[in-house]
């Protein structure tokens, strides 16, 4: 374990585990016992160049975002590295993730309260020139005050200047945008598609595109045939369905930006159903 890390933080119990490392609860010996999370990554397990690139990129992106201290983005506090490990100190999010919370459909006001925090985080990333590229409930966390934190920027990418367009198949089957699967160049609106899928699941309890296996799910995503089954969406407002259509839109030129999502009447009204001027 890194000697400097041990001087600054006391590592406690394991609270998570992934392919390349372990997440621990820890507390700061310097600040009087404030609690944090320590993500310890074993660099020896990163034989793939893509994985190594992610290891190099994620701390830089988190550091860039943390400089602005957005309340709904996981904050990077410290970074330690030795020959074998990279240790990332971040906010402690020890409440259930959004994935764990989506056991039943949510009311529209409840969904809107969560979704506003998520889209605010996504919009901030985009304004900073960063696309997350793996928006899914598993990467949406909550701290002890129940504040949403968007995390896991391992697939994130810069988009600005000459790198405005991105390539590469990244993401998760239910949530990935069709242009990613088609191998085309794409922009930051892939995050809007993924966030729209999350909103659909929050309101319906099921994803909009799925199949018996990964291949069938990808085929459904690429068709992009968005439906609102009456049995499931009977009590969902026209305003919510309008927003979903504008987020889960296969035509990228017509798909909303994150900023447009924030200005949609359903978002402004906090999920309370009111009449719309333009019910498309």
mmCIF file of C-alpha atoms in Angstrom:
data_model
loop_
_atom_site.group_PDB
_atom_site.id
_atom_site.type_symbol
_atom_site.label_atom_id
_atom_site.label_comp_id
_atom_site.label_asym_id
_atom_site.label_seq_id
_atom_site.Cartn_x
_atom_site.Cartn_y
_atom_site.Cartn_z
ATOM 1 C CA UNK A 1 0.000 0.000 0.000
ATOM 2 C CA UNK A 2 1.235 3.487 -0.856
ATOM 3 C CA UNK A 3 3.113 4.964 2.127
ATOM 4 C CA UNK A 4 1.788 8.497 1.565
ATOM 5 C CA UNK A 5 -1.783 7.206 1.363
ATOM 6 C CA UNK A 6 -1.378 5.461 4.707
ATOM 7 C CA UNK A 7 -0.188 8.697 6.300
ATOM 8 C CA UNK A 8 -3.205 10.653 5.051
ATOM 9 C CA UNK A 9 -6.018 8.103 5.252
ATOM 10 C CA UNK A 10 -7.001 5.112 7.341
ATOM 11 C CA UNK A 11 -8.551 2.413 5.127
ATOM 12 C CA UNK A 12 -11.492 0.552 6.628
ATOM 13 C CA UNK A 13 -13.836 -2.120 5.276
ATOM 14 C CA UNK A 14 -14.308 -3.072 1.633
ATOM 15 C CA UNK A 15 -17.530 -1.614 0.198
ATOM 16 C CA UNK A 16 -17.207 -2.562 -3.469
ATOM 17 C CA UNK A 17 -15.228 -4.607 -5.941
ATOM 18 C CA UNK A 18 -14.693 -4.470 -9.700
ATOM 19 C CA UNK A 19 -12.609 -6.118 -12.413
ATOM 20 C CA UNK A 20 -9.408 -4.267 -11.555
ATOM 21 C CA UNK A 21 -9.683 -3.172 -7.970
ATOM 22 C CA UNK A 22 -11.446 -2.686 -4.676
ATOM 23 C CA UNK A 23 -13.314 0.247 -3.114
ATOM 24 C CA UNK A 24 -12.784 0.868 0.601
ATOM 25 C CA UNK A 25 -14.395 3.172 3.098
ATOM 26 C CA UNK A 26 -11.684 5.377 4.560
ATOM 27 C CA UNK A 27 -11.319 8.360 6.826
ATOM 28 C CA UNK A 28 -8.901 11.236 6.824
ATOM 29 C CA UNK A 29 -6.399 11.476 9.637
ATOM 30 C CA UNK A 30 -5.686 15.062 8.584
ATOM 31 C CA UNK A 31 -9.214 16.510 8.598
ATOM 32 C CA UNK A 32 -10.363 14.970 11.836
ATOM 33 C CA UNK A 33 -12.037 11.818 10.603
ATOM 34 C CA UNK A 34 -14.063 12.871 7.541
ATOM 35 C CA UNK A 35 -15.090 9.766 5.596
ATOM 36 C CA UNK A 36 -14.329 9.115 1.915
ATOM 37 C CA UNK A 37 -14.099 6.260 -0.565
ATOM 38 C CA UNK A 38 -10.776 4.886 -1.785
ATOM 39 C CA UNK A 39 -10.796 3.111 -5.135
ATOM 40 C CA UNK A 40 -7.621 1.008 -5.329
ATOM 41 C CA UNK A 41 -6.806 -0.242 -8.841
ATOM 42 C CA UNK A 42 -4.266 -3.008 -9.412
ATOM 43 C CA UNK A 43 -2.338 -1.812 -12.478
ATOM 44 C CA UNK A 44 -0.909 -5.300 -13.013
ATOM 45 C CA UNK A 45 -4.352 -6.503 -14.132
ATOM 46 C CA UNK A 46 -4.520 -3.928 -16.956
ATOM 47 C CA UNK A 47 -3.003 -5.824 -19.867
ATOM 48 C CA UNK A 48 -5.351 -4.325 -22.478
ATOM 49 C CA UNK A 49 -4.183 -0.951 -23.906
ATOM 50 C CA UNK A 50 -7.785 0.319 -23.795
ATOM 51 C CA UNK A 51 -7.988 -0.428 -20.067
ATOM 52 C CA UNK A 52 -4.670 1.332 -19.492
ATOM 53 C CA UNK A 53 -5.932 4.342 -21.426
ATOM 54 C CA UNK A 54 -9.047 4.453 -19.221
ATOM 55 C CA UNK A 55 -6.858 4.267 -16.107
ATOM 56 C CA UNK A 56 -4.871 7.248 -17.324
ATOM 57 C CA UNK A 57 -7.893 9.251 -18.486
ATOM 58 C CA UNK A 58 -10.394 8.817 -15.633
ATOM 59 C CA UNK A 59 -8.373 10.642 -12.926
ATOM 60 C CA UNK A 60 -7.623 13.522 -15.318
ATOM 61 C CA UNK A 61 -11.296 13.909 -16.196
ATOM 62 C CA UNK A 62 -12.378 13.672 -12.552
ATOM 63 C CA UNK A 63 -9.761 16.246 -11.591
ATOM 64 C CA UNK A 64 -11.005 18.581 -14.339
ATOM 65 C CA UNK A 65 -14.624 18.210 -13.213
ATOM 66 C CA UNK A 66 -13.802 18.422 -9.503
ATOM 67 C CA UNK A 67 -12.245 21.866 -9.993
ATOM 68 C CA UNK A 68 -15.784 23.208 -10.527
ATOM 69 C CA UNK A 69 -17.242 21.245 -7.595
ATOM 70 C CA UNK A 70 -20.616 20.382 -9.133
ATOM 71 C CA UNK A 71 -22.882 18.957 -6.387
ATOM 72 C CA UNK A 72 -24.059 16.004 -8.515
ATOM 73 C CA UNK A 73 -20.706 14.784 -9.829
ATOM 74 C CA UNK A 74 -18.403 12.527 -7.826
ATOM 75 C CA UNK A 75 -15.609 14.684 -6.418
ATOM 76 C CA UNK A 76 -11.941 13.691 -6.600
ATOM 77 C CA UNK A 77 -10.020 14.713 -3.471
ATOM 78 C CA UNK A 78 -6.658 12.998 -3.785
ATOM 79 C CA UNK A 79 -4.725 10.659 -6.019
ATOM 80 C CA UNK A 80 -1.882 8.335 -5.006
ATOM 81 C CA UNK A 81 0.181 5.998 -7.160
ATOM 82 C CA UNK A 82 2.949 3.500 -6.613
ATOM 83 C CA UNK A 83 4.486 0.757 -8.761
ATOM 84 C CA UNK A 84 1.469 -1.536 -8.597
ATOM 85 C CA UNK A 85 -1.591 0.478 -7.554
ATOM 86 C CA UNK A 86 -3.500 3.654 -8.297
ATOM 87 C CA UNK A 87 -5.578 4.946 -5.363
ATOM 88 C CA UNK A 88 -8.393 7.430 -6.032
ATOM 89 C CA UNK A 89 -9.976 9.249 -3.071
ATOM 90 C CA UNK A 90 -13.545 10.424 -3.796
ATOM 91 C CA UNK A 91 -16.857 11.200 -2.143
ATOM 92 C CA UNK A 92 -18.244 8.324 -0.131
ATOM 93 C CA UNK A 93 -21.536 7.135 -1.610
ATOM 94 C CA UNK A 94 -22.675 4.424 0.762
ATOM 95 C CA UNK A 95 -26.398 4.567 0.009
ATOM 96 C CA UNK A 96 -27.999 2.280 -2.576
ATOM 97 C CA UNK A 97 -27.200 3.149 -6.200
ATOM 98 C CA UNK A 98 -29.984 4.095 -8.598
ATOM 99 C CA UNK A 99 -29.794 0.553 -9.969
ATOM 100 C CA UNK A 100 -30.640 -0.841 -6.525
ATOM 101 C CA UNK A 101 -33.483 1.661 -6.073
ATOM 102 C CA UNK A 102 -35.306 0.855 -9.320
ATOM 103 C CA UNK A 103 -37.348 -2.041 -7.974
ATOM 104 C CA UNK A 104 -40.726 -0.528 -8.900
ATOM 105 C CA UNK A 105 -41.834 2.370 -11.122
ATOM 106 C CA UNK A 106 -41.611 5.823 -9.537
ATOM 107 C CA UNK A 107 -44.213 8.558 -9.473
ATOM 108 C CA UNK A 108 -43.486 11.391 -11.883
ATOM 109 C CA UNK A 109 -42.540 13.908 -9.149
ATOM 110 C CA UNK A 110 -40.203 11.344 -7.532
ATOM 111 C CA UNK A 111 -38.631 10.491 -10.891
ATOM 112 C CA UNK A 112 -38.251 14.178 -11.775
ATOM 113 C CA UNK A 113 -36.494 14.951 -8.484
ATOM 114 C CA UNK A 114 -33.850 12.315 -9.197
ATOM 115 C CA UNK A 115 -33.672 12.973 -12.922
ATOM 116 C CA UNK A 116 -33.118 16.707 -12.548
ATOM 117 C CA UNK A 117 -29.945 16.008 -10.556
ATOM 118 C CA UNK A 118 -28.734 13.506 -13.164
ATOM 119 C CA UNK A 119 -29.339 15.808 -16.134
ATOM 120 C CA UNK A 120 -27.758 18.715 -14.287
ATOM 121 C CA UNK A 121 -24.617 16.593 -13.892
ATOM 122 C CA UNK A 122 -24.692 15.501 -17.553
ATOM 123 C CA UNK A 123 -25.218 19.065 -18.751
ATOM 124 C CA UNK A 124 -22.276 20.261 -16.650
ATOM 125 C CA UNK A 125 -20.030 17.536 -18.100
ATOM 126 C CA UNK A 126 -21.013 18.573 -21.620
ATOM 127 C CA UNK A 127 -20.356 22.241 -20.889
ATOM 128 C CA UNK A 128 -16.894 21.185 -19.695
ATOM 129 C CA UNK A 129 -16.296 19.284 -22.956
ATOM 130 C CA UNK A 130 -16.691 15.787 -21.494
ATOM 131 C CA UNK A 131 -18.999 12.978 -22.599
ATOM 132 C CA UNK A 132 -19.570 10.280 -19.974
ATOM 133 C CA UNK A 133 -20.461 7.557 -22.543
ATOM 134 C CA UNK A 134 -21.692 5.038 -19.968
ATOM 135 C CA UNK A 135 -24.704 6.632 -18.294
ATOM 136 C CA UNK A 136 -26.608 3.854 -16.513
ATOM 137 C CA UNK A 137 -28.221 3.343 -13.089
ATOM 138 C CA UNK A 138 -25.167 1.426 -11.832
ATOM 139 C CA UNK A 139 -23.060 4.589 -12.234
ATOM 140 C CA UNK A 140 -25.523 6.868 -10.438
ATOM 141 C CA UNK A 141 -24.780 6.955 -6.715
ATOM 142 C CA UNK A 142 -26.160 8.655 -3.605
ATOM 143 C CA UNK A 143 -24.298 9.999 -0.603
ATOM 144 C CA UNK A 144 -25.398 9.934 3.039
ATOM 145 C CA UNK A 145 -27.558 13.047 2.466
ATOM 146 C CA UNK A 146 -29.318 11.327 -0.454
ATOM 147 C CA UNK A 147 -27.677 13.654 -2.967
ATOM 148 C CA UNK A 148 -27.132 12.108 -6.410
ATOM 149 C CA UNK A 149 -23.547 11.723 -7.634
ATOM 150 C CA UNK A 150 -22.689 10.730 -11.205
ATOM 151 C CA UNK A 151 -19.569 8.564 -11.130
ATOM 152 C CA UNK A 152 -17.408 6.005 -12.948
ATOM 153 C CA UNK A 153 -15.818 8.074 -15.714
ATOM 154 C CA UNK A 154 -13.725 5.179 -17.023
ATOM 155 C CA UNK A 155 -15.375 5.370 -20.469
ATOM 156 C CA UNK A 156 -15.537 9.167 -20.589
ATOM 157 C CA UNK A 157 -13.984 11.147 -23.428
ATOM 158 C CA UNK A 158 -13.098 14.748 -24.220
ATOM 159 C CA UNK A 159 -14.926 16.347 -27.111
ATOM 160 C CA UNK A 160 -13.738 19.752 -28.203
ATOM 161 C CA UNK A 161 -11.807 21.298 -31.062
ATOM 162 C CA UNK A 162 -10.477 18.627 -33.371
ATOM 163 C CA UNK A 163 -11.955 15.892 -31.154
ATOM 164 C CA UNK A 164 -15.541 17.140 -31.318
ATOM 165 C CA UNK A 165 -16.653 13.829 -32.876
ATOM 166 C CA UNK A 166 -16.014 10.572 -31.032
ATOM 167 C CA UNK A 167 -15.751 6.955 -32.095
ATOM 168 C CA UNK A 168 -15.575 3.604 -30.335
ATOM 169 C CA UNK A 169 -18.173 1.151 -29.100
ATOM 170 C CA UNK A 170 -18.540 1.812 -25.376
ATOM 171 C CA UNK A 171 -21.534 1.691 -23.067
ATOM 172 C CA UNK A 172 -23.995 -0.897 -21.781
ATOM 173 C CA UNK A 173 -26.544 -2.799 -23.937
ATOM 174 C CA UNK A 174 -29.852 -1.381 -22.644
ATOM 175 C CA UNK A 175 -28.577 2.193 -22.482
ATOM 176 C CA UNK A 176 -26.190 2.660 -25.419
ATOM 177 C CA UNK A 177 -27.255 4.967 -28.268
ATOM 178 C CA UNK A 178 -27.790 3.417 -31.739
ATOM 179 C CA UNK A 179 -25.154 5.567 -33.473
ATOM 180 C CA UNK A 180 -22.514 4.057 -31.168
ATOM 181 C CA UNK A 181 -23.465 0.515 -32.166
ATOM 182 C CA UNK A 182 -23.524 1.449 -35.851
ATOM 183 C CA UNK A 183 -19.852 2.395 -35.663
ATOM 184 C CA UNK A 184 -20.423 5.974 -36.726
ATOM 185 C CA UNK A 185 -18.864 9.120 -35.373
ATOM 186 C CA UNK A 186 -21.041 10.509 -32.610
ATOM 187 C CA UNK A 187 -21.293 13.423 -30.206
ATOM 188 C CA UNK A 188 -22.175 14.036 -26.564
ATOM 189 C CA UNK A 189 -25.886 13.449 -27.225
ATOM 190 C CA UNK A 190 -25.227 9.734 -26.685
ATOM 191 C CA UNK A 191 -25.475 10.640 -22.975
ATOM 192 C CA UNK A 192 -28.917 12.183 -23.517
ATOM 193 C CA UNK A 193 -30.167 8.958 -25.131
ATOM 194 C CA UNK A 194 -28.832 6.905 -22.194
ATOM 195 C CA UNK A 195 -30.349 9.270 -19.634
ATOM 196 C CA UNK A 196 -33.665 9.054 -21.485
ATOM 197 C CA UNK A 197 -33.575 5.274 -21.168
ATOM 198 C CA UNK A 198 -33.063 5.681 -17.419
ATOM 199 C CA UNK A 199 -36.078 7.997 -17.206
ATOM 200 C CA UNK A 200 -38.174 5.495 -19.177
ATOM 201 C CA UNK A 201 -37.213 2.748 -16.716
ATOM 202 C CA UNK A 202 -37.953 4.976 -13.717
ATOM 203 C CA UNK A 203 -41.470 5.596 -15.004
ATOM 204 C CA UNK A 204 -42.225 2.183 -16.541
ATOM 205 C CA UNK A 205 -40.172 -0.316 -14.569
ATOM 206 C CA UNK A 206 -38.868 -1.877 -17.795
ATOM 207 C CA UNK A 207 -36.373 -0.734 -20.452
ATOM 208 C CA UNK A 208 -37.622 0.551 -23.828
ATOM 209 C CA UNK A 209 -35.372 -1.812 -25.820
ATOM 210 C CA UNK A 210 -34.543 -5.366 -24.851
ATOM 211 C CA UNK A 211 -34.127 -8.873 -26.200
ATOM 212 C CA UNK A 212 -33.467 -12.442 -25.141
ATOM 213 C CA UNK A 213 -29.711 -11.825 -25.391
ATOM 214 C CA UNK A 214 -27.214 -9.031 -25.994
ATOM 215 C CA UNK A 215 -27.441 -9.336 -29.793
ATOM 216 C CA UNK A 216 -31.243 -9.020 -29.781
ATOM 217 C CA UNK A 217 -31.042 -6.066 -27.393
ATOM 218 C CA UNK A 218 -28.563 -4.311 -29.698
ATOM 219 C CA UNK A 219 -30.856 -4.947 -32.669
ATOM 220 C CA UNK A 220 -33.794 -3.409 -30.770
ATOM 221 C CA UNK A 221 -31.674 -0.370 -29.860
ATOM 222 C CA UNK A 222 -30.569 0.124 -33.467
ATOM 223 C CA UNK A 223 -34.190 -0.014 -34.665
ATOM 224 C CA UNK A 224 -34.979 2.639 -32.054
ATOM 225 C CA UNK A 225 -38.720 2.010 -32.221
ATOM 226 C CA UNK A 226 -39.855 3.773 -29.053
ATOM 227 C CA UNK A 227 -43.230 2.595 -27.739
ATOM 228 C CA UNK A 228 -45.429 3.389 -24.764
ATOM 229 C CA UNK A 229 -47.521 0.278 -24.027
ATOM 230 C CA UNK A 230 -50.913 1.351 -22.698
ATOM 231 C CA UNK A 231 -50.857 -1.191 -19.887
ATOM 232 C CA UNK A 232 -47.623 0.307 -18.511
ATOM 233 C CA UNK A 233 -47.969 3.971 -19.468
ATOM 234 C CA UNK A 234 -51.667 4.465 -18.751
ATOM 235 C CA UNK A 235 -50.937 6.776 -15.815
ATOM 236 C CA UNK A 236 -47.856 8.492 -17.311
ATOM 237 C CA UNK A 237 -48.489 12.061 -18.458
ATOM 238 C CA UNK A 238 -48.252 13.314 -22.073
ATOM 239 C CA UNK A 239 -45.547 15.729 -20.885
ATOM 240 C CA UNK A 240 -43.310 12.879 -19.686
ATOM 241 C CA UNK A 241 -43.817 10.916 -22.905
ATOM 242 C CA UNK A 242 -43.044 14.024 -24.944
ATOM 243 C CA UNK A 243 -39.725 14.435 -23.135
ATOM 244 C CA UNK A 244 -38.883 10.768 -23.630
ATOM 245 C CA UNK A 245 -39.531 11.042 -27.382
ATOM 246 C CA UNK A 246 -37.176 14.005 -27.598
ATOM 247 C CA UNK A 247 -34.413 12.251 -25.670
ATOM 248 C CA UNK A 248 -34.715 8.720 -27.070
ATOM 249 C CA UNK A 249 -34.713 10.023 -30.629
ATOM 250 C CA UNK A 250 -32.764 8.099 -33.259
ATOM 251 C CA UNK A 251 -32.275 11.243 -35.361
ATOM 252 C CA UNK A 252 -29.394 12.897 -33.510
ATOM 253 C CA UNK A 253 -30.078 16.274 -35.135
ATOM 254 C CA UNK A 254 -33.555 16.267 -33.535
ATOM 255 C CA UNK A 255 -32.515 14.734 -30.225
ATOM 256 C CA UNK A 256 -32.515 17.162 -27.326
ATOM 257 C CA UNK A 257 -29.297 18.403 -25.771
ATOM 258 C CA UNK A 258 -28.947 18.097 -21.996
ATOM 259 C CA UNK A 259 -29.616 21.831 -21.686
ATOM 260 C CA UNK A 260 -32.843 21.483 -23.678
ATOM 261 C CA UNK A 261 -33.922 18.657 -21.381
ATOM 262 C CA UNK A 262 -33.533 20.956 -18.380
ATOM 263 C CA UNK A 263 -35.793 23.532 -20.074
ATOM 264 C CA UNK A 264 -38.566 21.054 -20.932
ATOM 265 C CA UNK A 265 -41.921 21.796 -19.170
ATOM 266 C CA UNK A 266 -41.947 18.411 -17.423
ATOM 267 C CA UNK A 267 -38.588 19.185 -15.854
ATOM 268 C CA UNK A 268 -39.479 22.771 -14.978
ATOM 269 C CA UNK A 269 -42.732 21.621 -13.330
ATOM 270 C CA UNK A 270 -40.976 18.905 -11.334
ATOM 271 C CA UNK A 271 -42.958 16.088 -12.926
ATOM 272 C CA UNK A 272 -46.292 17.650 -12.030
ATOM 273 C CA UNK A 273 -48.691 17.113 -14.941
ATOM 274 C CA UNK A 274 -49.847 20.272 -16.647
ATOM 275 C CA UNK A 275 -51.019 21.026 -20.160
ATOM 276 C CA UNK A 276 -48.374 21.635 -22.826
ATOM 277 C CA UNK A 277 -48.370 24.175 -25.616
ATOM 278 C CA UNK A 278 -46.761 21.733 -28.048
ATOM 279 C CA UNK A 279 -47.824 18.132 -27.279
ATOM 280 C CA UNK A 280 -45.906 16.203 -29.964
#
